[in-house]
Tab-separated table of C-alpha atoms in Angstrom:
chain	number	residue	atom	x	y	z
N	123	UNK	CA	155.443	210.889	255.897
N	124	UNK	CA	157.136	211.578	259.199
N	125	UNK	CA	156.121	209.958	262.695
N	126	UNK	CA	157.035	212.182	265.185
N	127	UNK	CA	158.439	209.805	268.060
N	128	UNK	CA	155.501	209.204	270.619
N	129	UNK	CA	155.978	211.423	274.264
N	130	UNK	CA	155.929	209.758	277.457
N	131	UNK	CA	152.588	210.604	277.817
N	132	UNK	CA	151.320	208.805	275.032
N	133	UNK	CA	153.182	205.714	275.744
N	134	UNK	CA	151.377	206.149	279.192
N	135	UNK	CA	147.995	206.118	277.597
N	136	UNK	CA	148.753	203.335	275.306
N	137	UNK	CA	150.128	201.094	278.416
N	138	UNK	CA	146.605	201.871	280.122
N	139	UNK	CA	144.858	201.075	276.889
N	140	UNK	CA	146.247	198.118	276.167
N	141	UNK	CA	146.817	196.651	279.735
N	142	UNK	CA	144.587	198.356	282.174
N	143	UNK	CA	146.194	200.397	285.471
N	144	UNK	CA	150.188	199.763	286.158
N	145	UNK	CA	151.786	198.907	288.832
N	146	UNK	CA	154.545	201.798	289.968
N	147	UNK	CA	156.576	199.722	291.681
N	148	UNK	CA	158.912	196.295	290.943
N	149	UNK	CA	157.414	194.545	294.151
N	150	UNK	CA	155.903	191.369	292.956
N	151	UNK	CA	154.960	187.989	294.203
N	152	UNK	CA	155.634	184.193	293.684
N	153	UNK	CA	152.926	182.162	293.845
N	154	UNK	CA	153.356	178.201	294.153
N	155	UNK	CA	151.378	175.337	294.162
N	156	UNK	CA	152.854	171.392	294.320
N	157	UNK	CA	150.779	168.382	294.566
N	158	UNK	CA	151.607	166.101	296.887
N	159	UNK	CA	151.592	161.878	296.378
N	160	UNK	CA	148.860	160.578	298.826
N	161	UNK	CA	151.287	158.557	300.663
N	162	UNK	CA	153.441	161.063	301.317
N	163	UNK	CA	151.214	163.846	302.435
N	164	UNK	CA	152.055	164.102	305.943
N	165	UNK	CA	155.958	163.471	305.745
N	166	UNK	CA	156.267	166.645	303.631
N	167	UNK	CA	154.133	168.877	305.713
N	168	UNK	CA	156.116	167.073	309.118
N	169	UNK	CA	159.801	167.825	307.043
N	170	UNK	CA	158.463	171.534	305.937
N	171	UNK	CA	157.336	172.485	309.374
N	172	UNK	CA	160.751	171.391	310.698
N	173	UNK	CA	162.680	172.961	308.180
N	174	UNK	CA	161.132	175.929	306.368
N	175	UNK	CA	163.035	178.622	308.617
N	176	UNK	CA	165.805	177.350	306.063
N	177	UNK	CA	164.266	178.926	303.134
N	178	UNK	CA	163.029	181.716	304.908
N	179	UNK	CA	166.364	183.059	305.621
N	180	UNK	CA	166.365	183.592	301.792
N	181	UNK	CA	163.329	185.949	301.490
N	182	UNK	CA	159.674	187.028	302.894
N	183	UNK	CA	157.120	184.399	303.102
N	184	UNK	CA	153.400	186.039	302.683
N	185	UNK	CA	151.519	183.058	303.604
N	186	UNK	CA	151.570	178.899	303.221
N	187	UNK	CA	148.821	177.019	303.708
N	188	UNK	CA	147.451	173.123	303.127
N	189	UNK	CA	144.360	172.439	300.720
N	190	UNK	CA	141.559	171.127	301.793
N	191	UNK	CA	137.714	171.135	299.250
N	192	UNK	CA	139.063	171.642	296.038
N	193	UNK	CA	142.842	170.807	296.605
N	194	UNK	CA	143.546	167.384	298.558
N	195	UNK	CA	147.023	166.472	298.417
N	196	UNK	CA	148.468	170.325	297.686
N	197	UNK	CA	150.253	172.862	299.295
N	198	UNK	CA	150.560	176.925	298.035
N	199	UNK	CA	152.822	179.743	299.242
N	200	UNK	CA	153.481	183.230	298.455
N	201	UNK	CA	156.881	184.593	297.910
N	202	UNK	CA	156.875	188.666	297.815
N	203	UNK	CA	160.531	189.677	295.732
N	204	UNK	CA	161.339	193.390	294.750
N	205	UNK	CA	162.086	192.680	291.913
N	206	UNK	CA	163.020	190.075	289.074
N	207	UNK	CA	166.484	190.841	289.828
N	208	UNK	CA	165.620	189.892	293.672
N	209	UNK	CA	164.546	187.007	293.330
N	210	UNK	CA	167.652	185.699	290.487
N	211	UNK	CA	169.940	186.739	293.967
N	212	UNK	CA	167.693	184.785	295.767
N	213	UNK	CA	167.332	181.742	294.017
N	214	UNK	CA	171.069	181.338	293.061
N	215	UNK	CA	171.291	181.551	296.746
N	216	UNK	CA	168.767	179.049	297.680
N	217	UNK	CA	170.521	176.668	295.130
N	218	UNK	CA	173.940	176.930	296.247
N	219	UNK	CA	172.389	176.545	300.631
N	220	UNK	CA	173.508	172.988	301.769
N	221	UNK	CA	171.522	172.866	304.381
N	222	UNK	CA	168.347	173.655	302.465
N	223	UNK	CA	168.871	171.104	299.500
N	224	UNK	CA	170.629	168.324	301.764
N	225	UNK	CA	167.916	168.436	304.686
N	226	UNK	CA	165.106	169.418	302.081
N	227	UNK	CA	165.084	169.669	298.875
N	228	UNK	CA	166.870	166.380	298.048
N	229	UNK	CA	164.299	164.655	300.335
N	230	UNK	CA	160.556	166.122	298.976
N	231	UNK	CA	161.448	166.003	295.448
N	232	UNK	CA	160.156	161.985	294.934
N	233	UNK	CA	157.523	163.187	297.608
N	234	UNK	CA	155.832	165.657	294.339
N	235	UNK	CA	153.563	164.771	291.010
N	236	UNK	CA	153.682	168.487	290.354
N	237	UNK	CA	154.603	171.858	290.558
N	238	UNK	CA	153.284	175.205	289.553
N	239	UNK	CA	154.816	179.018	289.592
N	240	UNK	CA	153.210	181.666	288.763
N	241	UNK	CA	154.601	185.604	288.998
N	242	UNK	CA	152.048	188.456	289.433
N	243	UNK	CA	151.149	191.386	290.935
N	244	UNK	CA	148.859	193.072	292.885
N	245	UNK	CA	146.221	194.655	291.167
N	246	UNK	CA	146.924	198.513	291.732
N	247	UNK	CA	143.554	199.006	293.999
N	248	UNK	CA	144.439	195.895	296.226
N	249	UNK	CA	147.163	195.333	299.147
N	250	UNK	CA	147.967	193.156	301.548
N	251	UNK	CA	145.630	192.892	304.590
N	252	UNK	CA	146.172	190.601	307.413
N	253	UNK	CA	143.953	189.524	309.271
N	254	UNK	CA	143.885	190.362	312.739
N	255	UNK	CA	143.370	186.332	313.821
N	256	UNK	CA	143.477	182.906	312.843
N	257	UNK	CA	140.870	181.553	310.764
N	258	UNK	CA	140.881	179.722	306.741
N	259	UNK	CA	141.396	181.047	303.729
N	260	UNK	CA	139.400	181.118	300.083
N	261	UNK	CA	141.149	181.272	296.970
N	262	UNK	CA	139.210	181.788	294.050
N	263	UNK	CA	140.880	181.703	290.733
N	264	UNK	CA	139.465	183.639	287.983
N	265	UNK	CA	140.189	183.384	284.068
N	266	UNK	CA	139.509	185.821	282.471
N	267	UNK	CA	138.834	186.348	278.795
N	268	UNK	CA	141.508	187.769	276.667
N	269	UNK	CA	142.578	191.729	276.177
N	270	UNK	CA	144.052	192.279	280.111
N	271	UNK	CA	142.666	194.759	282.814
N	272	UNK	CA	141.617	197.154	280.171
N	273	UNK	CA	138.775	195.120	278.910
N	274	UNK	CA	137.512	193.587	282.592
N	275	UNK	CA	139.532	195.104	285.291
N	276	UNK	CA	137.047	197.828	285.848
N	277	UNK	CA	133.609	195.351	286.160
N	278	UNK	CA	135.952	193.055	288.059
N	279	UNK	CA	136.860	195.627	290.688
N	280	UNK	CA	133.264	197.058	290.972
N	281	UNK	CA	132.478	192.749	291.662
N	282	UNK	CA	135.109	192.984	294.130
N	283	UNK	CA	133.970	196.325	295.233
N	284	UNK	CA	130.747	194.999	296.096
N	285	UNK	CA	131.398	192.254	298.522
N	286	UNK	CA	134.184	194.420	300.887
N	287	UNK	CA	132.189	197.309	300.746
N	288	UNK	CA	128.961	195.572	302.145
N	289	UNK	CA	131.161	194.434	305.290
N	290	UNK	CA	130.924	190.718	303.817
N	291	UNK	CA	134.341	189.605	303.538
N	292	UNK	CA	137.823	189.911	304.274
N	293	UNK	CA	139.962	190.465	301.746
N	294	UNK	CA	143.445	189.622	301.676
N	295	UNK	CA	144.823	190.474	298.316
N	296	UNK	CA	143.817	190.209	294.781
N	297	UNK	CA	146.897	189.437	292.588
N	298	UNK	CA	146.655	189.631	288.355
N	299	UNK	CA	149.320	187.009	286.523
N	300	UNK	CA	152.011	188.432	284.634
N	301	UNK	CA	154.135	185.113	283.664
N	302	UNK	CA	151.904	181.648	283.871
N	303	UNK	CA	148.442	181.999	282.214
N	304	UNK	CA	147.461	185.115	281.502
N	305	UNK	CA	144.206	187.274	282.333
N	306	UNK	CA	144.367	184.708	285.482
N	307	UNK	CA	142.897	186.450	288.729
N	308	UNK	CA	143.579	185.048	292.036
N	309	UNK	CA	141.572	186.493	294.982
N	310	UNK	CA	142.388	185.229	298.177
N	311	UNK	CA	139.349	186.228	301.073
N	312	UNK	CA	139.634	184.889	305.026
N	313	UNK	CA	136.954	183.587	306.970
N	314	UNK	CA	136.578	182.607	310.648
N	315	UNK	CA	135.635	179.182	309.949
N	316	UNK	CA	133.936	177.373	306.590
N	317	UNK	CA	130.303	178.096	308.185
N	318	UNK	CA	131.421	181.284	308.772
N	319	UNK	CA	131.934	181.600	304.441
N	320	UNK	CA	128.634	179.665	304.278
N	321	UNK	CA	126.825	181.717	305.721
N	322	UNK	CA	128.094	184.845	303.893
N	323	UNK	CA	127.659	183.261	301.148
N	324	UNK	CA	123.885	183.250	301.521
N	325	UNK	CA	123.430	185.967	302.565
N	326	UNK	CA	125.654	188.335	299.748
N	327	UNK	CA	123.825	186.418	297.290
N	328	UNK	CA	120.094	187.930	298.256
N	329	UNK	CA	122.065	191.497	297.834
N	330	UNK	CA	121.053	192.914	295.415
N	331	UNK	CA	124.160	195.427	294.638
N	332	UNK	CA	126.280	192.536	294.858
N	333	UNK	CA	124.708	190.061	292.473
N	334	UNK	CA	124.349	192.826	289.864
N	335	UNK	CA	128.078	193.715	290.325
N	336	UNK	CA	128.675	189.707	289.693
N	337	UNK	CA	126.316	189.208	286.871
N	338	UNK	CA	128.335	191.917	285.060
N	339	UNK	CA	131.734	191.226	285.814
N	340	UNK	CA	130.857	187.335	284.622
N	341	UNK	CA	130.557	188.544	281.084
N	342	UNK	CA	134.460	188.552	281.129
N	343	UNK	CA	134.674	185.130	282.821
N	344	UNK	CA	135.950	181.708	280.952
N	345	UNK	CA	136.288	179.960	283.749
N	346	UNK	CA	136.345	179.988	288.057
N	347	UNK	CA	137.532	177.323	290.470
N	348	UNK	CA	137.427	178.115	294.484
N	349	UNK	CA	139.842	176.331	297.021
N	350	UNK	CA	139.875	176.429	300.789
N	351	UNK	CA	143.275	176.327	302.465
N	352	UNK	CA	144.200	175.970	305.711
N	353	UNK	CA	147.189	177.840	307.283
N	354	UNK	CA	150.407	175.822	308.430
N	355	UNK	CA	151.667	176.820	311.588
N	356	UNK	CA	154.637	178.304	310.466
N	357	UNK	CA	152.988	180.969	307.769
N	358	UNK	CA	152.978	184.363	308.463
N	359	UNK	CA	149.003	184.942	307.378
N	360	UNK	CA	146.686	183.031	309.658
């Protein structure tokens, strides 16, 4: 018997089968957390302020910001690259900058218990949107049961959906893993202040639309953990 190679089209169709909507573009984004030893908290935060414009030469910084509930002792930033072949040129770069591993690098490494990377992308119905002032951020991490975008990306985005579309919350970007864990979600929302997400809170959760959006999308869900950060001085989202 004789398989006729498979068109374009049907390797279309069996990418959106098996992992939900593409992206149609290389741009991705680098997202890092490190834990910080107690002691050394403000010494790395006083050292990164005073030096970061070092690294930025390198490539675009989306946003850095401190942790406060649910992430004492931890920083995380967003790196946007092009591509995977960006961000080898940019990292062989970074590695071979004097300044940056004499006056940095060399100095916060025994400052760290741990790092994390993770690459991913933008979910394809999500972009960037900065706020137009300073306020905090929420970053709710999702994990998501196995099978990708094609199994919950749909309820997830009508959960999403519901919140934005009711005029509740900012939304800065939603961004699916593709190395780290996988079927991880992060959703990062802004607030004006923590009240400000309090009260929001309260009063999304007596809508209606939005807790039956929730209740199905949670069918999907293994596991959720929220952070608030607070943005450094020097990040470009505030």
């Amino acid at each position: 018997y004789y398989a006729p190679p498979p068109t374009q089209s049907t390797m279309r169709l069996r990418a959106s089968i098996s992992t939900g909507p593409q992206q149609q573009h290389g741009t991705y984004y680098e997202i890092r957390s490190y834990c910080i030893k107690p002691e050394h908290n403000t010494t790395f935060l006083k050292l990164l302020n005073e030096k970061i414009h070092l690294r930025t030469a390198h490539s675009e910084l989306v946003g850095f910001w401190t942790g406060d509930y649910g992430a004492f002792n931890q920083v995380f930033h967003i790196w946007k690259y092009d591509s995977y072949g960006h961000r080898t040129r940019v990292r062989a770069a970074v590695a071979t900058d004097p300044q940056w591993q004499e006056q940095f690098i060399s100095k916060v490494l025994p400052m760290l218990v741990s790092q994390e990377v993770e690459a991913a992308y933008l979910v394809p119905w999500s972009e960037i949107q900065k706020p137009a002032k300073k306020g905090v951020y929420e970053l709710v991490t999702f994990q998501m049961k196995p099978g990708g975008p094609a199994v919950w990306g749909k309820a997830f985005q009508v959960a999403i959906s519901a919140r934005t579309g009711a005029g509740y919350s900012h939304l800065v970007g939603v961004f699916h893993s593709e190395f780290g864990l996988l079927n991880r979600v992060h959703v990062l929302w802004w607030y004006e202040s923590p009240d400000q997400r309090a009260a929001i809170r309260h009063t999304a959760h007596q809508d209606a639309r939005v807790v039956a959006a929730v209740r199905e999308s949670v069918s999907y869900l293994e596991s959720q953990s929220n952070k608030l950060l607070l943005p450094t001085p020097f990040s470009p989202l505030q």
